[in-house]
mmCIF file of C-alpha atoms in Angstrom:
data_model
loop_
_atom_site.group_PDB
_atom_site.id
_atom_site.type_symbol
_atom_site.label_atom_id
_atom_site.label_comp_id
_atom_site.label_asym_id
_atom_site.label_seq_id
_atom_site.Cartn_x
_atom_site.Cartn_y
_atom_site.Cartn_z
ATOM 1 C CA UNK Y 1 119.928 180.649 62.012
ATOM 2 C CA UNK Y 2 120.352 182.637 65.389
ATOM 3 C CA UNK Y 3 117.997 181.669 68.207
ATOM 4 C CA UNK Y 4 116.218 185.010 68.637
ATOM 5 C CA UNK Y 5 115.922 184.876 64.537
ATOM 6 C CA UNK Y 6 114.292 181.439 64.808
ATOM 7 C CA UNK Y 7 112.017 182.320 67.641
ATOM 8 C CA UNK Y 8 110.466 185.306 64.950
ATOM 9 C CA UNK Y 9 110.792 183.353 61.742
ATOM 10 C CA UNK Y 10 109.580 179.911 62.758
ATOM 11 C CA UNK Y 11 105.770 181.020 63.657
ATOM 12 C CA UNK Y 12 102.601 180.371 61.155
ATOM 13 C CA UNK Y 13 101.826 177.138 59.257
ATOM 14 C CA UNK Y 14 104.933 174.958 59.356
ATOM 15 C CA UNK Y 15 103.672 171.959 56.701
ATOM 16 C CA UNK Y 16 104.671 168.643 57.684
ATOM 17 C CA UNK Y 17 105.350 167.152 54.014
ATOM 18 C CA UNK Y 18 104.754 163.728 52.971
ATOM 19 C CA UNK Y 19 107.319 161.919 51.324
ATOM 20 C CA UNK Y 20 105.951 160.503 47.994
ATOM 21 C CA UNK Y 21 106.472 157.323 46.844
ATOM 22 C CA UNK Y 22 106.478 155.700 43.281
ATOM 23 C CA UNK Y 23 104.836 152.429 42.183
ATOM 24 C CA UNK Y 24 108.137 150.726 42.966
ATOM 25 C CA UNK Y 25 108.600 152.021 46.584
ATOM 26 C CA UNK Y 26 111.410 154.141 45.756
ATOM 27 C CA UNK Y 27 110.985 157.882 46.506
ATOM 28 C CA UNK Y 28 109.679 160.044 44.086
ATOM 29 C CA UNK Y 29 112.038 162.912 44.187
ATOM 30 C CA UNK Y 30 110.766 164.624 41.460
ATOM 31 C CA UNK Y 31 107.200 165.085 42.878
ATOM 32 C CA UNK Y 32 109.004 165.939 46.144
ATOM 33 C CA UNK Y 33 110.508 168.985 44.810
ATOM 34 C CA UNK Y 34 107.129 169.949 43.066
ATOM 35 C CA UNK Y 35 105.744 169.414 46.666
ATOM 36 C CA UNK Y 36 107.793 171.649 48.108
ATOM 37 C CA UNK Y 37 107.494 174.411 45.693
ATOM 38 C CA UNK Y 38 103.593 174.506 45.995
ATOM 39 C CA UNK Y 39 103.755 175.006 49.576
ATOM 40 C CA UNK Y 40 105.706 177.857 49.167
ATOM 41 C CA UNK Y 41 104.006 179.279 46.424
ATOM 42 C CA UNK Y 42 101.016 178.241 48.860
ATOM 43 C CA UNK Y 43 101.969 180.811 51.796
ATOM 44 C CA UNK Y 44 103.124 177.750 54.093
ATOM 45 C CA UNK Y 45 105.323 179.380 56.514
ATOM 46 C CA UNK Y 46 107.681 177.158 56.567
ATOM 47 C CA UNK Y 47 108.029 173.269 55.497
ATOM 48 C CA UNK Y 48 109.046 169.871 57.523
ATOM 49 C CA UNK Y 49 110.239 166.347 56.428
ATOM 50 C CA UNK Y 50 110.806 163.491 57.981
ATOM 51 C CA UNK Y 51 108.287 163.705 60.740
ATOM 52 C CA UNK Y 52 105.275 161.383 61.446
ATOM 53 C CA UNK Y 53 103.515 162.415 57.931
ATOM 54 C CA UNK Y 54 106.679 162.178 56.136
ATOM 55 C CA UNK Y 55 106.651 158.031 57.286
ATOM 56 C CA UNK Y 56 110.150 158.195 58.762
ATOM 57 C CA UNK Y 57 109.995 154.811 60.387
ATOM 58 C CA UNK Y 58 109.639 153.786 56.732
ATOM 59 C CA UNK Y 59 112.574 155.094 55.340
ATOM 60 C CA UNK Y 60 116.219 153.887 55.707
ATOM 61 C CA UNK Y 61 118.633 156.252 57.495
ATOM 62 C CA UNK Y 62 120.086 157.299 53.820
ATOM 63 C CA UNK Y 63 116.734 157.782 52.349
ATOM 64 C CA UNK Y 64 115.995 160.441 55.650
ATOM 65 C CA UNK Y 65 119.223 162.061 54.988
ATOM 66 C CA UNK Y 66 118.127 162.531 51.059
ATOM 67 C CA UNK Y 67 115.179 163.653 51.942
ATOM 68 C CA UNK Y 68 116.203 166.533 54.091
ATOM 69 C CA UNK Y 69 118.883 167.308 51.780
ATOM 70 C CA UNK Y 70 116.354 167.706 49.012
ATOM 71 C CA UNK Y 71 114.187 169.580 51.125
ATOM 72 C CA UNK Y 72 117.028 172.300 52.071
ATOM 73 C CA UNK Y 73 118.209 172.555 48.740
ATOM 74 C CA UNK Y 74 114.997 173.352 47.126
ATOM 75 C CA UNK Y 75 113.932 175.670 49.699
ATOM 76 C CA UNK Y 76 117.054 177.522 48.934
ATOM 77 C CA UNK Y 77 116.214 180.038 52.004
ATOM 78 C CA UNK Y 78 112.498 181.277 51.062
ATOM 79 C CA UNK Y 79 111.159 179.274 53.780
ATOM 80 C CA UNK Y 80 112.412 177.545 57.067
ATOM 81 C CA UNK Y 81 112.960 173.830 56.622
ATOM 82 C CA UNK Y 82 112.527 172.153 60.025
ATOM 83 C CA UNK Y 83 113.611 168.169 59.228
ATOM 84 C CA UNK Y 84 112.020 165.705 61.829
ATOM 85 C CA UNK Y 85 115.608 164.243 63.282
ATOM 86 C CA UNK Y 86 113.849 162.193 66.209
ATOM 87 C CA UNK Y 87 114.165 158.416 66.617
ATOM 88 C CA UNK Y 88 113.619 155.692 68.726
ATOM 89 C CA UNK Y 89 117.326 155.114 68.998
ATOM 90 C CA UNK Y 90 119.253 157.694 70.617
ATOM 91 C CA UNK Y 91 122.535 157.309 68.729
ATOM 92 C CA UNK Y 92 120.563 157.895 65.575
ATOM 93 C CA UNK Y 93 119.047 161.256 66.716
ATOM 94 C CA UNK Y 94 121.938 162.461 67.726
ATOM 95 C CA UNK Y 95 123.348 161.572 64.352
ATOM 96 C CA UNK Y 96 120.436 163.022 61.999
ATOM 97 C CA UNK Y 97 120.200 166.167 64.591
ATOM 98 C CA UNK Y 98 123.771 167.277 63.730
ATOM 99 C CA UNK Y 99 123.367 166.422 60.277
ATOM 100 C CA UNK Y 100 120.689 168.366 60.023
ATOM 101 C CA UNK Y 101 122.894 171.333 61.280
ATOM 102 C CA UNK Y 102 125.537 170.530 58.873
ATOM 103 C CA UNK Y 103 122.765 170.658 55.952
ATOM 104 C CA UNK Y 104 121.837 173.724 56.635
ATOM 105 C CA UNK Y 105 118.198 173.228 58.440
ATOM 106 C CA UNK Y 106 116.965 176.239 60.590
ATOM 107 C CA UNK Y 107 115.540 173.972 62.918
ATOM 108 C CA UNK Y 108 115.035 170.317 64.290
ATOM 109 C CA UNK Y 109 111.673 168.656 65.015
ATOM 110 C CA UNK Y 110 112.965 165.961 67.796
ATOM 111 C CA UNK Y 111 110.254 163.388 68.463
ATOM 112 C CA UNK Y 112 109.650 162.045 72.113
ATOM 113 C CA UNK Y 113 111.263 157.845 71.647
ATOM 114 C CA UNK Y 114 108.514 155.842 70.780
ATOM 115 C CA UNK Y 115 107.977 152.651 71.713
ATOM 116 C CA UNK Y 116 110.535 152.258 74.542
ATOM 117 C CA UNK Y 117 108.203 154.310 77.119
ATOM 118 C CA UNK Y 118 111.339 155.966 78.758
ATOM 119 C CA UNK Y 119 110.721 157.753 82.398
ATOM 120 C CA UNK Y 120 110.657 161.648 82.607
ATOM 121 C CA UNK Y 121 114.328 161.550 83.812
ATOM 122 C CA UNK Y 122 115.349 159.547 81.131
ATOM 123 C CA UNK Y 123 113.509 161.676 78.804
ATOM 124 C CA UNK Y 124 115.155 164.734 80.260
ATOM 125 C CA UNK Y 125 118.799 163.016 79.831
ATOM 126 C CA UNK Y 126 118.001 162.191 75.831
ATOM 127 C CA UNK Y 127 116.914 165.553 75.111
ATOM 128 C CA UNK Y 128 119.178 167.681 76.802
ATOM 129 C CA UNK Y 129 122.159 165.398 75.182
ATOM 130 C CA UNK Y 130 120.853 166.056 71.577
ATOM 131 C CA UNK Y 131 120.379 169.466 72.517
ATOM 132 C CA UNK Y 132 123.725 169.811 73.716
ATOM 133 C CA UNK Y 133 125.425 168.511 70.720
ATOM 134 C CA UNK Y 134 124.088 170.893 68.477
ATOM 135 C CA UNK Y 135 123.786 174.880 68.433
ATOM 136 C CA UNK Y 136 120.750 173.990 66.110
ATOM 137 C CA UNK Y 137 117.359 175.213 67.470
ATOM 138 C CA UNK Y 138 115.389 172.406 68.810
ATOM 139 C CA UNK Y 139 111.767 171.860 68.440
ATOM 140 C CA UNK Y 140 110.473 168.928 70.617
ATOM 141 C CA UNK Y 141 107.982 166.609 69.115
ATOM 142 C CA UNK Y 142 105.136 165.427 72.052
ATOM 143 C CA UNK Y 143 103.119 162.928 70.658
ATOM 144 C CA UNK Y 144 101.516 160.473 73.414
ATOM 145 C CA UNK Y 145 99.006 158.563 70.947
ATOM 146 C CA UNK Y 146 101.859 156.975 68.859
ATOM 147 C CA UNK Y 147 105.074 156.943 71.420
ATOM 148 C CA UNK Y 148 102.912 155.723 74.658
ATOM 149 C CA UNK Y 149 104.304 158.526 76.928
ATOM 150 C CA UNK Y 150 103.474 161.950 77.442
ATOM 151 C CA UNK Y 151 106.524 164.835 78.117
ATOM 152 C CA UNK Y 152 105.201 166.501 80.977
ATOM 153 C CA UNK Y 153 105.189 170.149 81.334
ATOM 154 C CA UNK Y 154 107.367 170.442 84.013
ATOM 155 C CA UNK Y 155 109.808 167.950 82.312
ATOM 156 C CA UNK Y 156 109.885 170.228 79.479
ATOM 157 C CA UNK Y 157 110.364 173.443 81.454
ATOM 158 C CA UNK Y 158 113.337 171.687 83.061
ATOM 159 C CA UNK Y 159 114.551 171.517 79.611
ATOM 160 C CA UNK Y 160 113.542 175.122 78.381
ATOM 161 C CA UNK Y 161 115.644 176.491 81.362
ATOM 162 C CA UNK Y 162 119.067 174.228 81.016
ATOM 163 C CA UNK Y 163 119.254 173.981 77.092
ATOM 164 C CA UNK Y 164 118.823 177.736 75.724
ATOM 165 C CA UNK Y 165 118.572 176.046 72.169
ATOM 166 C CA UNK Y 166 115.202 174.042 72.834
ATOM 167 C CA UNK Y 167 112.962 176.788 71.970
ATOM 168 C CA UNK Y 168 109.476 175.161 71.265
ATOM 169 C CA UNK Y 169 107.433 172.041 71.364
ATOM 170 C CA UNK Y 170 104.977 170.408 68.996
ATOM 171 C CA UNK Y 171 102.344 169.382 71.171
ATOM 172 C CA UNK Y 172 100.087 166.583 69.617
ATOM 173 C CA UNK Y 173 98.282 166.293 72.807
ATOM 174 C CA UNK Y 174 94.504 166.550 72.948
ATOM 175 C CA UNK Y 175 94.578 167.247 76.664
ATOM 176 C CA UNK Y 176 94.103 171.258 76.548
ATOM 177 C CA UNK Y 177 94.646 171.310 80.225
ATOM 178 C CA UNK Y 178 98.431 170.101 79.667
ATOM 179 C CA UNK Y 179 98.760 172.300 76.775
ATOM 180 C CA UNK Y 180 97.804 175.402 79.030
ATOM 181 C CA UNK Y 181 100.451 174.426 81.400
ATOM 182 C CA UNK Y 182 103.226 174.221 79.019
ATOM 183 C CA UNK Y 183 103.007 177.955 78.279
ATOM 184 C CA UNK Y 184 102.586 178.525 82.281
ATOM 185 C CA UNK Y 185 105.911 176.323 83.146
ATOM 186 C CA UNK Y 186 107.731 177.445 80.099
ATOM 187 C CA UNK Y 187 107.106 180.862 79.642
ATOM 188 C CA UNK Y 188 104.563 182.851 77.326
ATOM 189 C CA UNK Y 189 107.677 183.342 74.958
ATOM 190 C CA UNK Y 190 108.424 179.506 74.435
ATOM 191 C CA UNK Y 191 107.350 178.767 70.724
ATOM 192 C CA UNK Y 192 103.833 176.281 71.333
ATOM 193 C CA UNK Y 193 102.901 174.655 68.153
ATOM 194 C CA UNK Y 194 99.518 172.565 67.748
ATOM 195 C CA UNK Y 195 99.997 169.003 65.702
ATOM 196 C CA UNK Y 196 96.175 168.433 66.589
ATOM 197 C CA UNK Y 197 94.303 169.788 63.756
ATOM 198 C CA UNK Y 198 91.214 171.267 65.524
ATOM 199 C CA UNK Y 199 93.410 172.710 68.233
ATOM 200 C CA UNK Y 200 95.528 174.888 65.666
ATOM 201 C CA UNK Y 201 93.154 177.538 66.302
ATOM 202 C CA UNK Y 202 92.568 177.276 70.166
ATOM 203 C CA UNK Y 203 96.430 177.221 70.278
ATOM 204 C CA UNK Y 204 96.595 180.549 68.958
ATOM 205 C CA UNK Y 205 94.381 182.067 71.030
ATOM 206 C CA UNK Y 206 96.317 180.847 74.268
ATOM 207 C CA UNK Y 207 99.669 182.267 72.749
ATOM 208 C CA UNK Y 208 100.457 179.510 70.463
ATOM 209 C CA UNK Y 209 103.508 179.965 67.450
ATOM 210 C CA UNK Y 210 101.420 178.138 65.090
ATOM 211 C CA UNK Y 211 100.498 174.528 63.954
ATOM 212 C CA UNK Y 212 102.185 171.536 62.202
ATOM 213 C CA UNK Y 213 99.227 169.995 60.550
ATOM 214 C CA UNK Y 214 98.795 167.567 58.455
ATOM 215 C CA UNK Y 215 95.921 169.128 56.943
ATOM 216 C CA UNK Y 216 98.338 171.533 55.300
ATOM 217 C CA UNK Y 217 99.632 168.931 52.639
ATOM 218 C CA UNK Y 218 96.125 169.336 51.253
ATOM 219 C CA UNK Y 219 94.977 172.745 51.370
ATOM 220 C CA UNK Y 220 98.165 174.963 52.577
ATOM 221 C CA UNK Y 221 96.518 178.303 51.387
ATOM 222 C CA UNK Y 222 93.934 177.855 53.673
ATOM 223 C CA UNK Y 223 95.987 176.519 56.768
ATOM 224 C CA UNK Y 224 98.287 179.217 56.227
ATOM 225 C CA UNK Y 225 95.750 182.017 56.150
ATOM 226 C CA UNK Y 226 94.116 180.912 59.133
ATOM 227 C CA UNK Y 227 97.182 181.984 61.014
ATOM 228 C CA UNK Y 228 97.957 185.177 58.729
ATOM 229 C CA UNK Y 229 94.174 186.299 59.808
ATOM 230 C CA UNK Y 230 94.990 185.689 63.382
ATOM 231 C CA UNK Y 231 98.231 187.537 63.130
ATOM 232 C CA UNK Y 232 96.570 190.256 61.426
ATOM 233 C CA UNK Y 233 93.484 190.816 64.139
ATOM 234 C CA UNK Y 234 91.362 189.457 61.908
ATOM 235 C CA UNK Y 235 89.570 186.908 64.699
ATOM 236 C CA UNK Y 236 86.342 186.289 62.872
ATOM 237 C CA UNK Y 237 88.279 185.153 59.657
ATOM 238 C CA UNK Y 238 90.513 182.910 61.497
ATOM 239 C CA UNK Y 239 87.379 181.706 63.187
ATOM 240 C CA UNK Y 240 85.615 181.345 59.909
ATOM 241 C CA UNK Y 241 88.344 178.937 58.692
ATOM 242 C CA UNK Y 242 88.581 176.984 61.697
ATOM 243 C CA UNK Y 243 85.126 176.082 61.288
ATOM 244 C CA UNK Y 244 85.771 175.424 57.179
ATOM 245 C CA UNK Y 245 88.157 172.987 57.909
ATOM 246 C CA UNK Y 246 86.578 170.834 60.398
ATOM 247 C CA UNK Y 247 85.104 168.367 57.797
ATOM 248 C CA UNK Y 248 88.605 167.966 55.935
ATOM 249 C CA UNK Y 249 90.445 167.576 59.444
ATOM 250 C CA UNK Y 250 87.788 164.924 60.365
ATOM 251 C CA UNK Y 251 87.959 163.301 57.148
ATOM 252 C CA UNK Y 252 91.850 162.975 57.033
ATOM 253 C CA UNK Y 253 92.333 161.289 60.826
ATOM 254 C CA UNK Y 254 89.568 158.498 60.169
ATOM 255 C CA UNK Y 255 92.418 156.190 59.458
ATOM 256 C CA UNK Y 256 96.123 156.639 60.443
ATOM 257 C CA UNK Y 257 98.071 159.547 59.121
ATOM 258 C CA UNK Y 258 99.322 159.675 56.507
ATOM 259 C CA UNK Y 259 96.923 157.309 54.624
ATOM 260 C CA UNK Y 260 94.129 159.708 54.066
ATOM 261 C CA UNK Y 261 96.378 162.702 53.328
ATOM 262 C CA UNK Y 262 97.993 160.638 50.234
ATOM 263 C CA UNK Y 263 94.937 159.759 49.301
ATOM 264 C CA UNK Y 264 93.962 162.869 48.940
ATOM 265 C CA UNK Y 265 96.918 164.334 47.250
ATOM 266 C CA UNK Y 266 96.762 161.308 44.560
ATOM 267 C CA UNK Y 267 93.359 162.633 44.135
ATOM 268 C CA UNK Y 268 94.207 165.747 43.275
ATOM 269 C CA UNK Y 269 97.176 164.195 40.823
ATOM 270 C CA UNK Y 270 100.236 165.377 43.403
ATOM 271 C CA UNK Y 271 101.430 161.924 44.080
ATOM 272 C CA UNK Y 272 101.410 158.022 43.195
ATOM 273 C CA UNK Y 273 99.096 156.516 46.190
ATOM 274 C CA UNK Y 274 101.796 154.796 47.623
ATOM 275 C CA UNK Y 275 102.786 154.211 51.297
ATOM 276 C CA UNK Y 276 105.613 151.708 52.605
ATOM 277 C CA UNK Y 277 104.113 148.595 54.257
ATOM 278 C CA UNK Y 278 103.185 148.015 57.488
ATOM 279 C CA UNK Y 279 101.367 151.318 56.263
ATOM 280 C CA UNK Y 280 98.664 151.251 53.590
ATOM 281 C CA UNK Y 281 95.906 153.788 51.865
ATOM 282 C CA UNK Y 282 92.360 153.555 53.672
ATOM 283 C CA UNK Y 283 89.845 151.429 52.699
ATOM 284 C CA UNK Y 284 87.701 152.400 49.188
ATOM 285 C CA UNK Y 285 84.843 153.097 51.508
ATOM 286 C CA UNK Y 286 86.910 155.848 53.135
ATOM 287 C CA UNK Y 287 88.721 157.201 50.300
ATOM 288 C CA UNK Y 288 85.120 157.667 48.582
ATOM 289 C CA UNK Y 289 84.095 159.609 51.618
ATOM 290 C CA UNK Y 290 87.462 161.463 51.437
ATOM 291 C CA UNK Y 291 87.047 162.341 47.595
ATOM 292 C CA UNK Y 292 83.327 163.871 48.176
ATOM 293 C CA UNK Y 293 84.783 166.151 51.365
ATOM 294 C CA UNK Y 294 87.891 167.087 49.196
ATOM 295 C CA UNK Y 295 85.735 168.486 46.253
ATOM 296 C CA UNK Y 296 84.697 170.964 48.574
ATOM 297 C CA UNK Y 297 88.010 172.529 48.899
ATOM 298 C CA UNK Y 298 90.005 171.600 45.824
ATOM 299 C CA UNK Y 299 89.705 170.257 42.122
ATOM 300 C CA UNK Y 300 89.832 166.408 42.642
ATOM 301 C CA UNK Y 301 91.471 165.187 39.465
ATOM 302 C CA UNK Y 302 90.839 161.506 39.764
ATOM 303 C CA UNK Y 303 89.926 158.729 42.180
ATOM 304 C CA UNK Y 304 92.985 156.507 43.721
#
């Protein structure tokens, strides 16, 4: 996908799909294909795999490759595919990003390296090397709550200037002042995506390109409709959906993502209720709360 084309197509709800597991801990490839088909039918504007919600740190390198391959082959160009290719390991990030390009991904979502706590200079060098290694559009993923370091707006602006294929950023950043400065320093044509559920609508209001929201796993049609309403100028409908989704957004983040999301999907009969250790499902009490909230939005087939 050319950069100009990517900037037009990579807008709206990019659904970060879970990696479903069987009871024996193996990847449930059939369930993954069915989830992707459901998202396409439900109106998600694009899909992402092996991002935070896809438990990449619980997958082997070979498994990440396989999930990426399934997503790209299943989508068959019907919606863009944006796999997460980032890691705390620089060489692994280079490898996965190059592989995503070879497989035919439409862009790569590259997370700020976690645990290492690199300096801003080191972050610049890391992302520049990744961007220089491919022609693929790159969306940087800034999630300081999980990486323990924030990619500063001025660092991002420098990367945008020096690397034409860095086209946007997913900001899982509750500092809305920082988010505003991203567009101020990087330019309002830079693609800004919300990774915070309660900021999906507010980011659209300041010129955001869309969002990558874990809640889209559960109600992909409504999360996509919020963007559609905004894009069509129906501000009231977008606002209504923003507040309508709040109870679900809240309950899905009472424990670490994707535990509650996977519990909800299991209640809907979409996947087997399984995460890989050290991640786990939420407590029985929280699962009951999730079930009660979920019934307001969709059919619940059975509790976990």
